[in-house]
Short mmCIF file of C-alpha atoms and ligand atoms in Angstrom, two decimals:
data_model
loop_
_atom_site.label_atom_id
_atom_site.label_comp_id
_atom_site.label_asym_id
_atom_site.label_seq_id
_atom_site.Cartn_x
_atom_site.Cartn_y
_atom_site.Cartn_z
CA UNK A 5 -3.48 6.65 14.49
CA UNK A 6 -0.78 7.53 12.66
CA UNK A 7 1.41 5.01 9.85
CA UNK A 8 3.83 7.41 8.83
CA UNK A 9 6.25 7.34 11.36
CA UNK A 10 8.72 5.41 12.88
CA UNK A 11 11.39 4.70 15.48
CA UNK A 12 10.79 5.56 19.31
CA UNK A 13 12.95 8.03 20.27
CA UNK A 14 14.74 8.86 17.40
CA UNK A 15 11.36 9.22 15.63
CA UNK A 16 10.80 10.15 11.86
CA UNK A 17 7.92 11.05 10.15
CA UNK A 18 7.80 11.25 6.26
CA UNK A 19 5.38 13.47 4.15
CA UNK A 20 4.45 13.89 0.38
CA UNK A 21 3.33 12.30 -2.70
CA UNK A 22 5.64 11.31 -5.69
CA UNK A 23 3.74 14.18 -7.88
CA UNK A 24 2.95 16.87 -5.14
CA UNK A 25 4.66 19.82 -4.77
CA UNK A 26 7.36 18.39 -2.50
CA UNK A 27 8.24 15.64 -0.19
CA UNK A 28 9.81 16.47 3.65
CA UNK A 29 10.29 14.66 7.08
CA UNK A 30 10.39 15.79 10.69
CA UNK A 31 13.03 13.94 12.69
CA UNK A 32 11.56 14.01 16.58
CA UNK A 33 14.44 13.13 19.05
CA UNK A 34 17.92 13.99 17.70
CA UNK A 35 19.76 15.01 20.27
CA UNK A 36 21.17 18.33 20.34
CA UNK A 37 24.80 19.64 19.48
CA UNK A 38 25.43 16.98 16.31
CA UNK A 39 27.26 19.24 13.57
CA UNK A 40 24.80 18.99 10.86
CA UNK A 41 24.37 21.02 7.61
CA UNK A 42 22.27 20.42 4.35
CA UNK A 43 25.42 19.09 2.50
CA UNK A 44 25.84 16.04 5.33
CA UNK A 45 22.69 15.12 3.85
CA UNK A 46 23.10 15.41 0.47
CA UNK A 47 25.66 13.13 -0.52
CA UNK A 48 23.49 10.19 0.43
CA UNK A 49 21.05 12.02 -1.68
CA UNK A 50 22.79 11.98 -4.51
CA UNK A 51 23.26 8.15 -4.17
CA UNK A 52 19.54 7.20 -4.60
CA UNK A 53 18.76 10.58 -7.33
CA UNK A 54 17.18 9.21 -9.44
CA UNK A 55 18.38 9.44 -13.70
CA UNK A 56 21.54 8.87 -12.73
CA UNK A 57 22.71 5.98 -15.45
CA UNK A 58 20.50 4.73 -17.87
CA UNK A 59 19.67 1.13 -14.86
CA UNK A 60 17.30 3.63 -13.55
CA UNK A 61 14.33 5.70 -14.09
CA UNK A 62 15.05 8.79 -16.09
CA UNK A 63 12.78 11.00 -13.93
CA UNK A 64 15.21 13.85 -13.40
CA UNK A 65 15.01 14.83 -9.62
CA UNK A 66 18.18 17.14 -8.55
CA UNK A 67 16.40 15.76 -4.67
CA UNK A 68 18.03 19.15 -3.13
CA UNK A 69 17.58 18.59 0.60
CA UNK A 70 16.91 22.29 2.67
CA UNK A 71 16.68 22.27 6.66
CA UNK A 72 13.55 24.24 8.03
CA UNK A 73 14.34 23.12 11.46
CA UNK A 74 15.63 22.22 14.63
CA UNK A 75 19.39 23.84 13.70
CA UNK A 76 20.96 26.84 14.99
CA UNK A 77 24.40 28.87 14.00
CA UNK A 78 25.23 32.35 15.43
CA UNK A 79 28.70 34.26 14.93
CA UNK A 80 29.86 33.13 17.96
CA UNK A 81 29.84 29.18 16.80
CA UNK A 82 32.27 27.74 14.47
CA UNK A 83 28.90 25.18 12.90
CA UNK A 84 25.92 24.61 12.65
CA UNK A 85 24.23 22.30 15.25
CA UNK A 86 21.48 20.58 16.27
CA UNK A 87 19.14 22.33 18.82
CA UNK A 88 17.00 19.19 20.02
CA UNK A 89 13.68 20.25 18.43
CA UNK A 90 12.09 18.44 15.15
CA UNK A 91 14.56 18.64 12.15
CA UNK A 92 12.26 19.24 9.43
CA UNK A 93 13.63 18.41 5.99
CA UNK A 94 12.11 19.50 2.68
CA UNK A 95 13.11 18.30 -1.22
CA UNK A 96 10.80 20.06 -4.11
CA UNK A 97 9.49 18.16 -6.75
CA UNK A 98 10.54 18.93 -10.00
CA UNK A 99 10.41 16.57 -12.63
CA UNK A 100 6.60 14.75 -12.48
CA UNK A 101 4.96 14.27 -15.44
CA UNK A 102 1.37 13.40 -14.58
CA UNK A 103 0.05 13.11 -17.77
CA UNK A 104 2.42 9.84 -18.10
CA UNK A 105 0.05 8.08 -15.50
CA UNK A 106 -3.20 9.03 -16.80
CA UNK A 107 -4.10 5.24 -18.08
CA UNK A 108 -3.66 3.69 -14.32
CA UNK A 109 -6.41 6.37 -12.98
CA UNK A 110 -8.60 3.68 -14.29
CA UNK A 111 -6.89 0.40 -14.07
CA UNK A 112 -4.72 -1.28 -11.58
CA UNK A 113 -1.49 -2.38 -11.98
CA UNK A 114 -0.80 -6.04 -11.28
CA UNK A 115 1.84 -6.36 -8.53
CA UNK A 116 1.46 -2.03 -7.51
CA UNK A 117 -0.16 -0.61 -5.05
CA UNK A 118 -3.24 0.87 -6.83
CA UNK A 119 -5.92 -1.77 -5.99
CA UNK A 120 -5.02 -1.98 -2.54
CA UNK A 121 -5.33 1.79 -1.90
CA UNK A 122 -8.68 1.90 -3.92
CA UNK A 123 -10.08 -0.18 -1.69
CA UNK A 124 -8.58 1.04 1.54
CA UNK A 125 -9.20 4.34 0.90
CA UNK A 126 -11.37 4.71 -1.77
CA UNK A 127 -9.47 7.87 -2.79
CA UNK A 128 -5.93 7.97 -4.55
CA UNK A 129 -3.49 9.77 -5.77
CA UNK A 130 -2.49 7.59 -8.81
CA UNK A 131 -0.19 10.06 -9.89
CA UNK A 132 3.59 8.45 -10.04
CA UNK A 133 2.07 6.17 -7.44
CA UNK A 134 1.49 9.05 -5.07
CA UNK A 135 2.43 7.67 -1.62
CA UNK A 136 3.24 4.17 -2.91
CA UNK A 137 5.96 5.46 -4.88
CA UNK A 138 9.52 5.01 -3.66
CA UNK A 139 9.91 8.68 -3.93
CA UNK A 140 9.15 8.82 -0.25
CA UNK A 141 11.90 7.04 0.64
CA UNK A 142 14.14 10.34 -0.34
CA UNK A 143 13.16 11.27 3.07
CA UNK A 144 14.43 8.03 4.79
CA UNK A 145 17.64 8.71 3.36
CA UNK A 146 17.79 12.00 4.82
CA UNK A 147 16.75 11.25 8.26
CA UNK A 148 19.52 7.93 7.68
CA UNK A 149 22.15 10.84 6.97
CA UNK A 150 21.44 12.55 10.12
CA UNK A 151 21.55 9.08 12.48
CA UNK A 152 24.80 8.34 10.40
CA UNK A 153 26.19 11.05 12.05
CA UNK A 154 25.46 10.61 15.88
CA UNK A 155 27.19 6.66 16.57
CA UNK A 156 30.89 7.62 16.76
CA UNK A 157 32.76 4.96 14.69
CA UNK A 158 29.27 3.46 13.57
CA UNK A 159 29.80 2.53 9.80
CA UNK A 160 26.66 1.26 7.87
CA UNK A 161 27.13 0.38 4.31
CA UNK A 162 25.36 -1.91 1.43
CA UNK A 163 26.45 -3.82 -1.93
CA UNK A 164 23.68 -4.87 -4.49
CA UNK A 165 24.90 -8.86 -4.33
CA UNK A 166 22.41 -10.30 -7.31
CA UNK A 167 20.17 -9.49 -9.94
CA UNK A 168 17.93 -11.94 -10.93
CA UNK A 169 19.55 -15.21 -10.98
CA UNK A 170 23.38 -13.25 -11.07
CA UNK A 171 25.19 -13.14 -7.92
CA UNK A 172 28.17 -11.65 -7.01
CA UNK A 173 31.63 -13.58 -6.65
CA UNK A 174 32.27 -13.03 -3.12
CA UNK A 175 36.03 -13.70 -3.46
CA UNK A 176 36.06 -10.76 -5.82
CA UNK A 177 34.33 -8.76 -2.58
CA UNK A 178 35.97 -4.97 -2.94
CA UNK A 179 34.26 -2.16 -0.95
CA UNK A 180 36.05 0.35 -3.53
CA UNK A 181 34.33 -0.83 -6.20
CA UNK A 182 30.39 0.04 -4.65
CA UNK A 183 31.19 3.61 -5.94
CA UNK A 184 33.01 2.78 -9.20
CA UNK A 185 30.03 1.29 -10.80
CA UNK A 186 26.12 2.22 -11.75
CA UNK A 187 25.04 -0.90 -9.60
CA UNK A 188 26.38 -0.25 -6.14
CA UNK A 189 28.24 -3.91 -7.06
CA UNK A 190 31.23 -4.73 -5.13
CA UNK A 191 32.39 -7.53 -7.69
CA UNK A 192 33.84 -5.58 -11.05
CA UNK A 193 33.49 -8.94 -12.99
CA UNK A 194 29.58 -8.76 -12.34
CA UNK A 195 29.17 -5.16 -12.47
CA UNK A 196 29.91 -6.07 -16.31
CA UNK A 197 27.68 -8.98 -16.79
CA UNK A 198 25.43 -7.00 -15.39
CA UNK A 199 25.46 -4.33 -17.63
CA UNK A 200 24.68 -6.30 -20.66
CA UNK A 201 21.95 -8.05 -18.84
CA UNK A 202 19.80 -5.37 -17.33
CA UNK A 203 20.17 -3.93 -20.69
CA UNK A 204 18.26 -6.48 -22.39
CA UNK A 205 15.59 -6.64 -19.63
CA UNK A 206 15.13 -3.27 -19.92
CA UNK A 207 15.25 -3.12 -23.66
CA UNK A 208 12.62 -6.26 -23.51
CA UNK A 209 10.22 -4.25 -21.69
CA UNK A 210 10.32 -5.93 -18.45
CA UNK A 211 11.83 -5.89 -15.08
CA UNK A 212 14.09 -8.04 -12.38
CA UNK A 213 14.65 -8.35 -8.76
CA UNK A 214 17.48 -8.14 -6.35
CA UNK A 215 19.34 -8.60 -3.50
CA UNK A 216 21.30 -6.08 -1.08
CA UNK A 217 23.68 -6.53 1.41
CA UNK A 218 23.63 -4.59 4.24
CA UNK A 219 26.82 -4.33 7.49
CA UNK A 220 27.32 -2.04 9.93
CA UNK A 221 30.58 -1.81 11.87
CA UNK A 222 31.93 -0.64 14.76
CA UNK A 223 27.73 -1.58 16.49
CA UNK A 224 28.24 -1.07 20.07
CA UNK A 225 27.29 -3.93 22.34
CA UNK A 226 24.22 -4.53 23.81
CA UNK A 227 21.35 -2.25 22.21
CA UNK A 228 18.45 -3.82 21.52
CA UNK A 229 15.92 -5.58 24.00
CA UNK A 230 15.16 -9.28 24.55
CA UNK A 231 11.59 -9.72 24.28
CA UNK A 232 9.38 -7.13 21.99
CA UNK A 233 11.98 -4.77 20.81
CA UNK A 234 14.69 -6.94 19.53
CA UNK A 235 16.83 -5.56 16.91
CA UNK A 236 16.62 -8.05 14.59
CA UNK A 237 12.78 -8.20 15.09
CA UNK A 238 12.77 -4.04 14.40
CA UNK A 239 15.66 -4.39 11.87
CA UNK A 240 13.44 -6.68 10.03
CA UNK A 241 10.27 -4.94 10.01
CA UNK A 242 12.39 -1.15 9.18
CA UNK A 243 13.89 -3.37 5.87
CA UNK A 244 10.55 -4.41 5.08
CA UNK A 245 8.95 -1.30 5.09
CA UNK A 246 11.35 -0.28 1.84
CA UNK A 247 8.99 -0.37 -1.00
CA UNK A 248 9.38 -3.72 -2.81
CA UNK A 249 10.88 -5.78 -0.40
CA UNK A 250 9.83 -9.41 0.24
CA UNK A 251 12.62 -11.02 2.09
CA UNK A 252 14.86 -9.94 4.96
CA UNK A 253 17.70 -11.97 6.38
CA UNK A 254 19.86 -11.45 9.24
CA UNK A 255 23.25 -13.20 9.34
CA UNK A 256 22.94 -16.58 7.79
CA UNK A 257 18.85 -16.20 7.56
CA UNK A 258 16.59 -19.05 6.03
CA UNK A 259 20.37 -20.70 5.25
CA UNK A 260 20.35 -21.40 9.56
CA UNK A 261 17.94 -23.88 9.20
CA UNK A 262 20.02 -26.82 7.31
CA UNK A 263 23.12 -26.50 9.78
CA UNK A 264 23.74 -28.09 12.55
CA UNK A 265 24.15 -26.63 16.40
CA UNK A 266 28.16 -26.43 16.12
CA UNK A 267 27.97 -25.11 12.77
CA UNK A 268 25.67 -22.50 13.43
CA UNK A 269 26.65 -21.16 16.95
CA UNK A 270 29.48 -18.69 16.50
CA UNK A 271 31.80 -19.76 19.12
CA UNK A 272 33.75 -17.42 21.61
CA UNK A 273 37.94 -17.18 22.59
CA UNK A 274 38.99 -14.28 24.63
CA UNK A 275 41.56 -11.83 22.37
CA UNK A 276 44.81 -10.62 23.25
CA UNK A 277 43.21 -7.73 24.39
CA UNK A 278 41.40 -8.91 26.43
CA UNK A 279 38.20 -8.30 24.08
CA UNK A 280 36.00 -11.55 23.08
CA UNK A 281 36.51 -12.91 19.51
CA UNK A 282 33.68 -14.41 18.01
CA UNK A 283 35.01 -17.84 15.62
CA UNK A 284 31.90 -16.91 13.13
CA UNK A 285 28.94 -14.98 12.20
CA UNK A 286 26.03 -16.63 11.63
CA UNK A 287 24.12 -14.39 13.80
CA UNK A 288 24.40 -11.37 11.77
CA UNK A 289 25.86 -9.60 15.11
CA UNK A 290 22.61 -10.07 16.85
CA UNK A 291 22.25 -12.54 19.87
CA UNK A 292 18.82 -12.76 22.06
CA UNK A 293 18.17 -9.73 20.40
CA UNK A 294 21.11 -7.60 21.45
CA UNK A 295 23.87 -6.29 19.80
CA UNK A 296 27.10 -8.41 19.96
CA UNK A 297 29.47 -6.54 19.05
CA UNK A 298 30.19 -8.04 15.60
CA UNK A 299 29.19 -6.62 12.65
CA UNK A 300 25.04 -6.55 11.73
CA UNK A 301 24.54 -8.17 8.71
CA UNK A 302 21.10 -8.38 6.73
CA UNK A 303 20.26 -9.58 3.15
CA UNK A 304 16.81 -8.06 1.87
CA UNK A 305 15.46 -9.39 -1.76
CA UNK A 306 13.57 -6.60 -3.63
CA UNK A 307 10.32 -7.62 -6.26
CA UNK A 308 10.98 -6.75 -10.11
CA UNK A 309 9.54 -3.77 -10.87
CA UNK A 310 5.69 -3.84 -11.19
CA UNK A 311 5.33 -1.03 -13.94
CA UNK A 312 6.49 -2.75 -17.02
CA UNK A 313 5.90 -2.20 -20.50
CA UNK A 314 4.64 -5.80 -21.33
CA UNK A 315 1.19 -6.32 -21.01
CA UNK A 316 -0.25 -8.33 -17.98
CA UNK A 317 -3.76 -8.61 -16.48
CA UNK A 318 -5.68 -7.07 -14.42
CA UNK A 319 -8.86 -4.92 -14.08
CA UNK A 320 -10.25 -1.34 -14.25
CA UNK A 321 -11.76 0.85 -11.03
CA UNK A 322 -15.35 -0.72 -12.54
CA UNK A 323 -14.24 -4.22 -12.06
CA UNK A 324 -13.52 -4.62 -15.72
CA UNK A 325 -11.10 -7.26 -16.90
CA UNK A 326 -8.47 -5.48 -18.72
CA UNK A 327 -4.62 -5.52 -19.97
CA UNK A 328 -2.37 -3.00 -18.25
CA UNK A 329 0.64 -1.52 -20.54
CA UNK A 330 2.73 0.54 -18.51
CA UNK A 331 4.64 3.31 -19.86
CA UNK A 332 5.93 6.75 -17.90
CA UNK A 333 9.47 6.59 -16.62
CA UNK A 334 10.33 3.73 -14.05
CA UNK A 335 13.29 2.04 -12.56
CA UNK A 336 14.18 -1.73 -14.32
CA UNK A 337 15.36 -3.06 -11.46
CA UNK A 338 14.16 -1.18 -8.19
CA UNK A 339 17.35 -3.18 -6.09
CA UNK A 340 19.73 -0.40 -6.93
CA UNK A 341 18.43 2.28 -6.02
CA UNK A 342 17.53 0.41 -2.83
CA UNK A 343 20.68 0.26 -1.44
CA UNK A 344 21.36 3.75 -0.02
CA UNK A 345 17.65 3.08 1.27
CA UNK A 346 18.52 0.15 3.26
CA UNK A 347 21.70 1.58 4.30
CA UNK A 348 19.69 4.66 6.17
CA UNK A 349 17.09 2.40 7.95
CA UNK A 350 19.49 0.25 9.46
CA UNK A 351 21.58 3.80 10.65
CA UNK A 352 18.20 5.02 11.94
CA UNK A 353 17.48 1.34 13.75
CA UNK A 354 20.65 1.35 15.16
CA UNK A 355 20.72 5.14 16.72
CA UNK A 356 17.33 4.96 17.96
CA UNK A 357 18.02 1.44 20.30
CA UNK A 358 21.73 3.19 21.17
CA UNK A 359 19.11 6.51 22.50
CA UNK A 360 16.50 3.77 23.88
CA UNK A 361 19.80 2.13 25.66
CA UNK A 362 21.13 5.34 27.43
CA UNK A 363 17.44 6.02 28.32
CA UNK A 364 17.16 2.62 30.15
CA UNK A 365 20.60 2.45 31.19
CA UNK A 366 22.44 5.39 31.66
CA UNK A 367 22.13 7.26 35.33
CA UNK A 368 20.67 10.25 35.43
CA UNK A 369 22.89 13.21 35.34
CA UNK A 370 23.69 15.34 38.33
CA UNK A 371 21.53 18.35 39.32
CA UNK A 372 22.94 21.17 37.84
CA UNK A 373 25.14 19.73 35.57
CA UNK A 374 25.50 20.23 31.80
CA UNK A 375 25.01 17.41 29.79
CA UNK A 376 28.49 15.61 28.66
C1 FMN B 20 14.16 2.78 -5.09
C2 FMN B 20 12.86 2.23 -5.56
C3 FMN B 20 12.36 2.64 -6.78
C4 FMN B 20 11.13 2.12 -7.24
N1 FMN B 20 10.70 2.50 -8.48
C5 FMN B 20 9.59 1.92 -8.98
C6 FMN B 20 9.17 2.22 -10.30
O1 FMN B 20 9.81 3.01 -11.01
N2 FMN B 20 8.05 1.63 -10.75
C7 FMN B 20 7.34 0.73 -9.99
O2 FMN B 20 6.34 0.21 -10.44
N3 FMN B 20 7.72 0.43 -8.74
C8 FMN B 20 8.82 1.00 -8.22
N4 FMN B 20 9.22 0.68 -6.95
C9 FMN B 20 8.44 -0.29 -6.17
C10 FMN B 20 7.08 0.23 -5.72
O3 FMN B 20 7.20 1.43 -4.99
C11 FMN B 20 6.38 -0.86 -4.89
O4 FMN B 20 6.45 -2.09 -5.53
C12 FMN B 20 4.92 -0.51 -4.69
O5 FMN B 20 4.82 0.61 -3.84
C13 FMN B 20 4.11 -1.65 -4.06
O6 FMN B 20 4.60 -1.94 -2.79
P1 FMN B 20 5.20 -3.39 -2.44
O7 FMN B 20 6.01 -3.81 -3.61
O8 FMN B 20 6.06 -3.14 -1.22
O9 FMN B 20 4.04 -4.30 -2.18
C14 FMN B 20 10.42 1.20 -6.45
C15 FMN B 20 10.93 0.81 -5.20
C16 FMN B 20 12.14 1.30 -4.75
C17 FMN B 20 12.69 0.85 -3.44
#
């Protein structure tokens, strides 16, 4: 029994603790000959470091990817490739400051992970939240670099859309800005407000929740199954595996339920081009569970922060009523840093049902032959 990996045959398995020595995955099923080098991964890396503005937590993690695995190079190759055995990525720990977290070895945070682990396990690392932190999901980011680069043309990318009760203009919608700002916020106008408002939550002690959008382009049609592996059912459950989230939406989401048939059902004319043109959509790109063609489309809303400085409470490991202060380092709003997150899951969703397709669909190659 095993709950540390995922996908089917693009399959990754994550390792480490926030305070261990390191943290590392093994990717199981990439195919072979992809181009890939440590500095492919990095630069999605670098977009989820944290201590990189003062929105998130100043733990100071440089999250330096190496590859151990499952890539070859010899004089007479012009890159480095995949070979088709497990990729096994490593990042050191640097910055953990244990003694920070010594107050929630006895007590439980209210809305963390510790009481549930204490009494599934009756062991835990309480350490920087050991395996509940988010640092783990360094490693998803990696692995989302590497399906990033298999789908030729795919393009995945997110926008924070709302913090708290502040949402994003969507007229003001510019995909130039997610990089210009510390809040991956495609609106400049909000990116503002929201500097002056995070500021005061985090200057108040406390914490607020968010919303990402995630779209990927260029999704080619028809991965995904109809029954038990539909893509929006795995998309769903890959989003809300992301520490912190309690809400996925695909296309329109909850929103489908006050329109009406014709309003909801994006409608079909046939293109110049002879390619289909869908009028709308409201199905996030995903139709009977199958990829239409149009661009996926998912909303996930992420909790506040649970580790906040004012008190709340809660009890000890003796069953003790007690009031939980948390200090240590920890992010105000755990949205942003969510987005690169998101962005890798739905990559690694994606490539896994386009492999899962060409192993269903695809005819088996000649005898003989080399692979294409
Ligand atoms: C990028 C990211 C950073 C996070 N940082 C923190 C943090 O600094 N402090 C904290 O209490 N929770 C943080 N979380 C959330 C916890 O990991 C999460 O709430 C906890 O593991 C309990 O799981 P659940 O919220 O999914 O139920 C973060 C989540 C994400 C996605």
């Amino acid at each position: 029994m095993s709950y540390n990996s995922f996908g089917h045959l693009f399959r990754v398995m994550t390792w480490g603790e926030s305070h261990g020595p390191a943290i590392g995955c093994v990717i199981d099923g990439c195919p072979s000959r992809i181009a890939l080098k440590a500095t492919d991964i990095q630069s999605d890396l670098d977009k989820r470091r944290p201590g990189t503005s003062r929105f998130t937590t100043q733990r100071q993690e440089p999250d330096q990817v190496r590859i151990l695995s499952g890539v070859f190079q010899d004089d007479t190759m012009k890159q480095q490739l995949t070979t088709g055995t497990p990729i096994s990525l490593i990042i050191d720990n640097v910055d953990q400051r244990s003694k920070d977290y010594s107050e929630i070895r006895e007590t439980y945070r209210p809305g963390h992970a510790d009481f549930t682990y204490d009494k599934k396990y009756g062991i835990r690392d309480y350490r920087g939240g050991g395996r509940s932190s988010a640092r783990e999901t360094a490693m998803r980011v990696a692995a989302g670099a590497v399906a990033k680069k298999i789908v030729a043309g795919l393009n995945v990318r997110g926008a924070l859309v709302q913090i708290g009760d502040m949402k994003i203009d969507r007229s003001r919608w510019d995909w130039k800005e997610v990089d210009q700002n510390p809040f991956f916020c495609p609106d400049p106008v909000m990116a503002e407000n929201w500097e002056n408002y995070l500021d005061r939550i985090r200057k108040s002690g406390s914490s607020i929740g968010a919303i990402i959008e995630i779209i990927a382009e260029n999704v080619p049609v028809g991965i995904g199954a109809p029954v038990y592996a539909k893509l929006d059912q795995e998309l769903a459950s890959a989003l809300m595996s992301i520490n912190a989230v309690k809400g996925v939406e695909i296309g329109r989401g909850l929103d489908a339920a006050s329109l009406s048939g014709e309003e909801n059902a994006d409608q079909i004319r046939m293109g110049a081009d002879g390619e289909p043109i869908f009028l709308s959509n409201n199905a996030g790109g995903i139709l009977g569970g199958i990829s239409s063609g149009q661009s996926i489309v998912a909303n996930l809303a992420l909790k506040p922060t649970s580790s906040i400085r004012l008190p709340g409470r809660s009890l000890d490991i003796e069953g003790n009523e007690v009031e939980v202060v948390t200090t240590g380092r920890h992010d105000p709003c755990v949205g942003i840093r969510a987005v690169p997150i998101a962005e890798a899951m739905l990559a690694i969703v994606l490539l896994d049902h386009v492999l899962r397709d060409r192993g269903q669909n695809a005819l088996p190659r000649k005898a003989g032959t080399r692979p294409m």
